[in-house]
Short mmCIF file of C-alpha atoms in Angstrom, two decimals:
data_model
loop_
_atom_site.label_atom_id
_atom_site.label_comp_id
_atom_site.label_asym_id
_atom_site.label_seq_id
_atom_site.Cartn_x
_atom_site.Cartn_y
_atom_site.Cartn_z
CA MET J 1 14.79 -15.16 1.83
CA LEU J 2 11.27 -14.72 0.49
CA ILE J 3 7.71 -15.47 1.51
CA LEU J 4 5.39 -15.06 -1.49
CA ASP J 5 1.70 -15.00 -0.71
CA HIS J 6 -1.74 -14.01 -1.92
CA PRO J 7 -3.33 -11.90 -3.27
CA TYR J 8 -0.75 -11.04 -5.95
CA VAL J 9 2.83 -11.72 -7.00
CA SER J 10 4.04 -9.73 -10.00
CA GLU J 11 5.94 -11.26 -12.90
CA PHE J 12 8.81 -8.96 -11.97
CA LEU J 13 9.02 -10.27 -8.40
CA LYS J 14 8.79 -13.96 -9.24
CA ASN J 15 11.33 -13.61 -12.06
CA THR J 16 13.69 -11.78 -9.68
CA ALA J 17 13.32 -14.60 -7.16
CA ALA J 18 14.04 -17.22 -9.83
CA GLU J 19 16.96 -15.34 -11.39
CA LEU J 20 18.71 -14.70 -8.06
CA GLN J 21 17.73 -18.14 -6.70
CA ILE J 22 16.53 -16.59 -3.46
CA PRO J 23 15.22 -19.25 -1.04
CA VAL J 24 11.39 -19.12 -1.17
CA LEU J 25 9.00 -20.69 1.33
CA LYS J 26 7.01 -23.42 -0.41
CA ASN J 27 3.49 -22.40 0.47
CA GLU J 28 0.30 -22.64 -1.58
CA MET J 29 0.97 -19.45 -3.54
CA ALA J 30 4.64 -20.12 -4.29
CA ALA J 31 3.94 -23.68 -5.42
CA GLU J 32 1.48 -22.37 -8.05
CA LEU J 33 3.82 -19.78 -9.59
CA LYS J 34 5.16 -20.46 -13.09
CA THR J 35 8.62 -19.16 -14.08
CA GLU J 36 11.07 -19.99 -16.88
CA LYS J 37 13.80 -20.68 -14.35
CA LYS J 38 12.65 -22.74 -11.37
CA LEU J 39 12.13 -21.04 -8.04
CA ASN J 40 14.36 -22.14 -5.17
CA LEU J 41 11.49 -23.53 -3.12
CA LEU J 42 12.11 -24.82 0.40
CA GLU J 43 9.74 -26.89 2.49
CA GLU J 44 8.55 -25.20 5.66
CA ALA J 45 10.89 -27.09 8.02
CA GLU J 46 13.88 -26.49 5.74
CA PHE J 47 13.02 -22.79 5.39
CA ILE J 48 12.79 -22.33 9.16
CA GLU J 49 16.01 -24.24 9.76
CA LEU J 50 17.88 -22.08 7.24
CA ILE J 51 16.73 -18.94 9.07
CA LYS J 52 18.01 -20.44 12.34
CA GLU J 53 21.37 -21.20 10.71
CA LYS J 54 21.71 -17.71 9.24
CA GLY J 55 20.75 -15.94 12.46
CA GLU J 56 19.84 -12.45 11.24
CA CYS J 57 18.84 -12.68 7.58
CA THR J 58 17.17 -10.56 4.92
CA LEU J 59 13.59 -11.85 4.99
CA TYR J 60 11.01 -10.20 2.73
CA SER J 61 7.31 -10.88 2.23
CA ASN J 62 5.30 -9.34 -0.59
CA SER J 63 2.04 -9.68 1.33
CA GLU J 64 0.79 -9.14 4.84
CA ASN J 65 -1.12 -12.41 4.47
CA SER J 66 2.08 -14.04 5.72
CA VAL J 67 2.05 -12.17 9.04
CA GLY J 68 0.16 -14.99 10.75
CA TRP J 69 2.69 -17.61 9.58
CA ILE J 70 5.64 -15.47 10.71
CA SER J 71 4.06 -14.94 14.13
CA GLU J 72 3.42 -18.66 14.53
CA LYS J 73 6.68 -20.06 13.14
CA LEU J 74 9.37 -17.38 13.54
CA GLY J 75 8.95 -16.22 17.13
CA PHE J 76 12.63 -17.00 17.77
CA THR J 77 13.66 -14.20 15.37
CA GLY J 78 11.94 -11.40 17.29
CA LEU J 79 10.10 -10.41 14.08
CA PRO J 80 6.53 -10.98 15.38
CA LYS J 81 6.97 -8.31 18.09
CA LYS J 82 8.39 -5.80 15.61
CA ILE J 83 5.61 -6.54 13.11
CA GLU J 84 2.93 -6.01 15.78
CA LEU J 85 4.60 -2.76 16.84
CA PHE J 86 4.06 -1.32 13.36
CA LYS J 87 1.10 -3.25 12.03
CA ASN J 88 -1.08 -2.13 14.93
CA LYS J 89 -1.54 1.60 14.39
CA VAL J 90 -2.30 2.22 18.06
CA LYS J 91 1.00 0.64 19.16
CA PHE J 92 2.80 2.62 16.45
CA ARG J 93 1.36 5.86 17.82
CA GLU J 94 2.43 4.84 21.33
CA LEU J 95 5.97 4.19 20.04
CA LEU J 96 6.16 7.66 18.49
CA GLN J 97 4.62 9.56 21.42
CA ARG J 98 7.97 10.86 22.60
CA LEU J 99 8.62 12.31 19.12
CA TYR J 100 5.07 13.62 18.58
CA PRO J 101 3.48 14.19 22.03
CA GLU J 102 0.96 16.68 20.62
CA LEU J 103 -0.79 14.23 18.23
CA TYR J 104 -4.19 13.07 19.51
CA PHE J 105 -5.17 9.42 19.04
CA LYS J 106 -7.71 7.07 20.56
CA SER J 107 -8.46 3.36 20.14
CA VAL J 108 -12.12 2.33 19.79
CA LYS J 109 -13.83 -1.01 19.14
CA PHE J 110 -16.03 -1.36 16.07
CA GLU J 111 -19.11 -2.20 18.16
CA GLU J 112 -18.58 0.99 20.19
CA LEU J 113 -18.57 3.37 17.21
CA ASP J 114 -22.26 4.18 17.74
CA GLU J 115 -21.45 5.43 21.24
CA ILE J 116 -18.82 7.98 20.19
CA ARG J 117 -19.59 11.56 21.25
CA VAL J 118 -18.28 12.98 18.02
CA GLU J 119 -18.95 16.59 19.04
CA GLU J 120 -16.26 16.22 21.75
CA ILE J 121 -13.49 15.25 19.30
CA GLU J 122 -11.41 18.01 17.72
CA LYS J 123 -11.86 18.15 13.97
CA PRO J 124 -10.85 17.34 11.39
CA PHE J 125 -9.92 13.80 12.43
CA ILE J 126 -9.21 10.52 10.66
CA ILE J 127 -10.84 7.21 11.54
CA LYS J 128 -9.51 3.91 10.18
CA PRO J 129 -9.00 0.24 11.10
CA ALA J 130 -6.22 -0.21 13.67
CA VAL J 131 -4.82 -2.94 11.41
CA GLY J 132 -5.31 -1.83 7.82
CA PHE J 133 -4.19 -1.94 4.21
CA PHE J 134 -4.21 0.76 1.51
CA SER J 135 -7.02 3.24 2.24
CA LEU J 136 -9.68 0.66 2.99
CA GLY J 137 -12.01 1.81 5.74
CA VAL J 138 -10.28 5.20 6.05
CA HIS J 139 -12.44 8.32 6.48
CA LYS J 140 -11.84 11.97 7.23
CA VAL J 141 -14.40 13.74 9.42
CA SER J 142 -14.41 17.52 9.18
CA THR J 143 -17.70 18.32 10.95
CA SER J 144 -19.98 16.59 13.48
CA GLU J 145 -22.76 16.62 10.87
CA GLU J 146 -20.72 14.27 8.64
CA TRP J 147 -20.45 11.56 11.29
CA ASP J 148 -23.74 9.72 10.60
CA SER J 149 -22.87 9.38 6.92
CA VAL J 150 -19.29 8.28 7.69
CA LEU J 151 -20.50 5.72 10.23
CA LYS J 152 -22.94 4.27 7.70
CA SER J 153 -20.12 3.97 5.13
CA ILE J 154 -17.79 2.29 7.64
CA LYS J 155 -20.40 -0.34 8.50
CA ALA J 156 -21.00 -1.13 4.82
CA GLU J 157 -17.25 -1.32 4.12
CA VAL J 158 -16.65 -3.63 7.08
CA GLU J 159 -18.98 -6.23 5.56
CA GLU J 160 -17.09 -6.09 2.24
CA ILE J 161 -13.66 -6.10 3.88
CA LYS J 162 -14.41 -9.26 5.86
CA LYS J 163 -15.06 -11.09 2.58
CA LEU J 164 -11.86 -9.90 0.85
CA TYR J 165 -9.05 -9.88 3.45
CA PRO J 166 -7.88 -11.99 6.40
CA ALA J 167 -7.79 -10.32 9.84
CA SER J 168 -3.96 -10.28 9.85
CA VAL J 169 -4.07 -7.90 6.87
CA LEU J 170 -7.13 -5.80 7.66
CA ASN J 171 -8.75 -6.24 11.06
CA VAL J 172 -11.97 -4.27 11.45
CA GLU J 173 -12.64 -5.21 15.08
CA ASN J 174 -10.70 -2.18 16.30
CA PHE J 175 -10.41 1.34 14.90
CA ILE J 176 -8.14 4.27 15.64
CA ILE J 177 -9.25 7.88 15.72
CA GLU J 178 -6.40 10.33 15.32
CA GLY J 179 -5.88 14.01 14.73
CA ASN J 180 -5.61 15.01 11.10
CA ILE J 181 -1.96 15.37 10.09
CA GLU J 182 -1.52 18.41 7.86
CA GLY J 183 0.67 18.59 4.78
CA ASP J 184 1.35 16.73 1.54
CA GLU J 185 1.23 12.94 1.78
CA PHE J 186 4.13 10.72 0.77
CA ALA J 187 4.96 7.02 0.77
CA VAL J 188 8.46 5.57 1.08
CA ASP J 189 10.00 2.19 0.26
CA ALA J 190 13.10 1.65 2.38
CA TYR J 191 14.98 -0.89 4.46
CA PHE J 192 17.32 -0.96 7.43
CA ASN J 193 20.56 -2.75 6.58
CA ARG J 194 22.49 -5.14 8.83
CA GLU J 195 24.12 -2.19 10.63
CA GLY J 196 20.76 -0.49 11.23
CA LYS J 197 21.24 2.23 8.61
CA PRO J 198 18.07 3.25 6.70
CA VAL J 199 18.31 3.00 2.89
CA VAL J 200 15.63 4.82 0.86
CA LEU J 201 14.71 3.03 -2.39
CA ASN J 202 11.84 5.21 -3.60
CA ILE J 203 9.64 8.12 -2.54
CA PHE J 204 6.11 8.58 -3.90
CA LYS J 205 3.94 11.65 -3.58
CA HIS J 206 0.26 10.82 -3.01
CA ILE J 207 -2.14 13.32 -4.54
CA PHE J 208 -5.89 13.68 -4.08
CA SER J 209 -8.85 14.97 -6.08
CA SER J 210 -10.33 16.94 -3.17
CA GLU J 211 -9.86 17.82 0.50
CA ASN J 212 -11.92 14.83 1.69
CA ASP J 213 -10.51 12.34 -0.83
CA VAL J 214 -8.65 9.46 0.89
CA SER J 215 -8.36 7.14 -2.11
CA ASP J 216 -5.17 5.65 -3.54
CA ARG J 217 -5.80 6.67 -7.17
CA ILE J 218 -2.48 8.45 -7.88
CA TYR J 219 1.04 8.16 -6.47
CA PHE J 220 4.01 9.49 -8.40
CA THR J 221 7.77 9.66 -8.07
CA SER J 222 10.18 12.07 -9.74
CA LYS J 223 13.64 13.59 -9.54
CA LYS J 224 12.22 16.61 -7.71
CA VAL J 225 10.40 14.47 -5.14
CA ILE J 226 13.50 12.36 -4.38
CA GLU J 227 15.91 15.30 -4.18
CA THR J 228 13.59 17.48 -2.11
CA TYR J 229 12.66 15.02 0.62
CA ARG J 230 15.15 12.12 0.81
CA GLU J 231 17.48 13.51 3.48
CA ALA J 232 14.64 14.57 5.79
CA ILE J 233 13.01 11.14 5.43
CA GLU J 234 16.30 9.39 6.20
CA ASP J 235 16.56 11.46 9.40
CA LEU J 236 13.06 10.38 10.45
CA LEU J 237 13.81 6.73 9.69
CA ASN J 238 16.94 6.98 11.83
CA GLU J 239 14.79 8.08 14.78
CA ILE J 240 12.28 5.27 14.23
CA GLY J 241 15.09 2.73 13.85
CA LYS J 242 16.60 3.76 17.18
CA LEU J 243 13.25 3.52 18.98
CA ALA J 244 12.48 0.06 17.59
CA GLY J 245 15.99 -1.39 17.16
CA LEU J 246 15.63 -2.21 13.46
CA ARG J 247 18.12 -4.14 11.34
CA ASN J 248 17.62 -6.17 8.14
CA PHE J 249 14.08 -4.82 8.01
CA PRO J 250 12.12 -3.80 4.87
CA LEU J 251 9.28 -1.30 5.25
CA HIS J 252 6.74 0.93 3.55
CA LEU J 253 6.27 4.24 5.37
CA GLU J 254 3.43 6.69 4.85
CA LEU J 255 3.85 10.25 6.12
CA ARG J 256 2.88 13.88 5.69
CA ILE J 257 5.22 16.83 5.27
CA ALA J 258 3.91 20.28 6.21
CA GLU J 259 4.86 23.58 4.59
CA ASP J 260 7.38 24.20 7.40
CA ARG J 261 9.01 20.83 6.44
CA ARG J 262 7.89 19.14 9.67
CA ILE J 263 7.39 15.42 9.06
CA GLN J 264 4.61 13.39 10.70
CA PRO J 265 4.42 9.60 10.12
CA ILE J 266 0.98 8.20 9.31
CA GLU J 267 1.81 4.50 9.43
CA LEU J 268 4.62 2.05 8.81
CA ASN J 269 3.97 -1.27 7.09
CA PRO J 270 6.53 -3.93 8.09
CA MET J 271 8.28 -6.67 6.10
CA ARG J 272 7.32 -5.31 2.68
CA PHE J 273 7.54 -2.38 0.31
CA ALA J 274 4.50 -0.83 -1.42
CA GLY J 275 1.63 -3.34 -1.48
CA LEU J 276 0.44 -5.43 -4.42
CA CYS J 277 4.00 -5.24 -5.83
CA VAL J 278 3.53 -1.62 -6.91
CA THR J 279 7.07 -1.11 -5.55
CA ASP J 280 8.12 -2.39 -8.99
CA ILE J 281 7.65 1.16 -10.31
CA ALA J 282 11.13 1.92 -8.90
CA TYR J 283 12.57 -0.35 -11.61
CA PHE J 284 10.55 1.27 -14.42
CA ALA J 285 11.46 4.76 -13.18
CA TYR J 286 15.01 4.39 -11.91
CA GLY J 287 16.27 0.90 -12.71
CA ILE J 288 16.11 0.00 -8.99
CA ASN J 289 15.00 -3.56 -8.28
CA THR J 290 13.86 -3.01 -4.69
CA TYR J 291 13.86 -6.74 -3.86
CA ARG J 292 17.42 -7.23 -5.08
CA TYR J 293 18.62 -4.06 -3.38
CA PHE J 294 17.29 -5.32 -0.03
CA MET J 295 18.53 -8.89 -0.43
CA GLU J 296 22.02 -7.77 -1.51
CA GLN J 297 22.15 -4.72 0.79
CA LEU J 298 22.64 -2.30 -2.10
CA GLU J 299 22.21 1.49 -1.95
CA PRO J 300 21.12 3.69 -4.88
CA ASP J 301 23.64 6.19 -6.24
CA TRP J 302 20.98 8.87 -6.52
CA ASP J 303 23.15 11.35 -8.43
CA LYS J 304 23.56 8.81 -11.25
CA VAL J 305 20.02 7.45 -11.00
CA LEU J 306 18.40 10.88 -11.38
CA ALA J 307 20.79 12.32 -13.95
CA ASP J 308 18.39 12.05 -16.93
CA LYS J 309 15.03 12.25 -15.13
CA GLU J 310 14.40 15.99 -15.34
CA GLY J 311 10.87 16.98 -16.35
CA LYS J 312 9.38 13.49 -15.93
CA SER J 313 7.06 11.87 -13.41
CA PHE J 314 6.49 8.15 -13.00
CA CYS J 315 2.95 7.48 -11.85
CA LEU J 316 1.08 4.65 -10.22
CA VAL J 317 -2.58 4.76 -11.28
CA MET J 318 -4.80 2.60 -9.05
CA LEU J 319 -7.96 1.56 -10.87
CA SER J 320 -10.10 1.62 -7.76
CA LYS J 321 -13.88 1.88 -7.92
CA SER J 322 -15.86 4.97 -7.05
CA GLU J 323 -17.89 4.86 -3.85
CA ASP J 324 -21.23 4.73 -5.67
CA LEU J 325 -20.24 1.87 -7.99
CA ASN J 326 -21.63 -1.63 -7.37
CA LEU J 327 -19.09 -4.02 -8.88
CA LYS J 328 -21.79 -6.64 -9.39
CA ASP J 329 -23.24 -4.35 -12.08
CA VAL J 330 -19.99 -4.31 -14.09
CA LYS J 331 -19.79 -6.47 -17.21
CA SER J 332 -16.31 -5.47 -18.44
CA PHE J 333 -13.55 -2.87 -18.24
CA ASN J 334 -12.02 -1.38 -21.40
CA TYR J 335 -8.28 -1.53 -20.70
CA GLU J 336 -7.38 -0.70 -24.31
CA LYS J 337 -9.23 2.61 -24.10
CA LEU J 338 -7.51 3.34 -20.79
CA LEU J 339 -4.04 2.77 -22.30
CA SER J 340 -4.85 5.00 -25.27
CA ASP J 341 -5.52 7.91 -22.91
CA PHE J 342 -1.87 8.07 -21.73
CA GLU J 343 1.20 9.19 -23.66
CA LYS J 344 3.53 6.50 -22.31
CA PRO J 345 2.01 3.59 -20.39
CA LEU J 346 4.82 1.46 -18.92
CA GLU J 347 2.90 -1.56 -17.63
CA LEU J 348 -0.73 -2.50 -17.04
CA ARG J 349 -1.67 -5.08 -14.41
CA LYS J 350 -5.27 -6.23 -14.60
CA ALA J 351 -7.30 -7.56 -11.66
CA ASP J 352 -10.53 -9.51 -11.35
CA HIS J 353 -12.78 -6.79 -9.94
CA GLU J 354 -15.24 -9.25 -8.44
CA LYS J 355 -12.52 -10.98 -6.43
CA ARG J 356 -10.26 -8.00 -5.68
CA GLY J 357 -12.63 -5.07 -5.46
CA TYR J 358 -10.66 -3.00 -8.01
CA PHE J 359 -9.79 -3.23 -11.72
CA GLY J 360 -5.99 -3.33 -11.48
CA TYR J 361 -3.32 -0.68 -11.77
CA MET J 362 -0.84 0.75 -14.23
CA PHE J 363 2.51 2.56 -14.33
CA THR J 364 2.99 5.57 -16.61
CA GLU J 365 5.76 7.94 -17.59
CA THR J 366 4.37 11.46 -17.94
CA ARG J 367 6.14 14.63 -18.98
CA ASP J 368 5.49 17.59 -16.71
CA SER J 369 4.11 19.41 -19.76
CA ASN J 370 1.43 16.71 -20.15
CA TRP J 371 0.38 16.48 -16.48
CA SER J 372 -3.24 17.04 -17.53
CA GLU J 373 -3.58 13.31 -18.29
CA ILE J 374 -2.90 12.57 -14.63
CA GLU J 375 -5.28 15.28 -13.41
CA ARG J 376 -8.00 13.78 -15.58
CA ILE J 377 -7.66 10.19 -14.31
CA LEU J 378 -7.32 11.46 -10.73
CA LYS J 379 -10.86 12.90 -10.90
CA SER J 380 -12.39 10.14 -13.03
CA ASP J 381 -14.96 7.69 -11.65
CA LEU J 382 -13.70 5.28 -14.39
CA LYS J 383 -17.21 4.83 -15.77
CA GLU J 384 -16.02 5.88 -19.23
CA TYR J 385 -14.12 2.54 -19.31
CA ILE J 386 -16.89 0.38 -17.88
CA THR J 387 -19.58 -1.58 -19.71
CA PHE J 388 -22.49 -2.35 -17.40
CA LYS J 389 -24.64 -5.45 -17.39
CA GLU J 390 -28.03 -5.03 -18.98
CA VAL J 391 -30.85 -4.71 -16.48
CA VAL J 392 -33.86 -6.80 -17.46
CA PRO J 393 -37.10 -4.94 -16.58
CA ALA J 394 -39.22 -6.72 -13.97
CA ILE J 395 -42.27 -6.59 -16.28
CA SER J 396 -40.40 -8.57 -18.95
CA VAL J 397 -39.37 -11.18 -16.40
CA LEU J 398 -42.98 -11.65 -15.24
CA LYS J 399 -44.21 -11.87 -18.82
CA ASN J 400 -41.68 -14.59 -19.65
CA LYS J 401 -42.71 -16.58 -16.59
CA LYS J 402 -46.38 -16.51 -17.65
CA GLU J 403 -45.52 -17.63 -21.16
#
């Protein structure tokens, strides 16, 4: 069963829902979607009743905007408690304390950030909203001297975040400070099946332009990434599943893996795979429809899936703005020029930057021998694709008024 909600439903997801005739909650977003084959829309009461009849069912939501509805209407399923356990990063850390007793973390209210004695906290540390999405509001603090600048940035971001996202998705009333987890960062789309077994559907490696970069510009998946880390990630998911009693549960896990192969979870996002439907890259890369695999309890045959993927990486390029860019100054974004800078763009998904705060994202297939195209976009501020609005000099404005 599916709950489709704002801010974005991909063509791939809605066509999958229509093709498989998966029951979809008839909410505002679902009712507006256009597909060649009609969606199997159910009124709210009918949708809830079907879940009661099924008992445990495969319920997926593309967006954390639906968390409030699930908490209000589906308390009888036990899902709201599990969602809160993972959605709240403080509760997640408390759950994992027995596995990672050495990891420092502390909850702090937004209005108390000015009172933090930053010199007493071991560095580097990460500060971020306790309930968050993507890397919004996330900052790394390496020295006490950086704190004033970071605090100023957090306060500015909080004002923007409140305009763009509901509190169920990104709540900036509470923050978590936690010790910096060393190692390369990865993201995982997976689900627990009806027996409680974890099934990995994709693994992304998240790369950064610098030590202090916390943006989401580039994630990529490849044969090497899957083969190197899948078994270790499955072992970790087994441990988490036992602690939380998970079955029929889709998730998006973010973690770091150190040089000694020790895995440390960063956060686990419940009820969905990678946000904004970027999980669709699994289909472009490996032919894996993550929604169908969860709904039908399918498992990838990785030996077959990866057989012809040697020497290729499949990249997600997030077209997020640079920190110094005011989106109100942007007139247009040159997507055609962007596409021409990559050897094999797979799909481009545009976004209204004024409403969404970013320009969209794209999937690419890149040969290892041409990795320079990814290095370039990783470090780009995207201004080479932006046309800015003309600024009318104040003198001209005054002159026109007099005339």
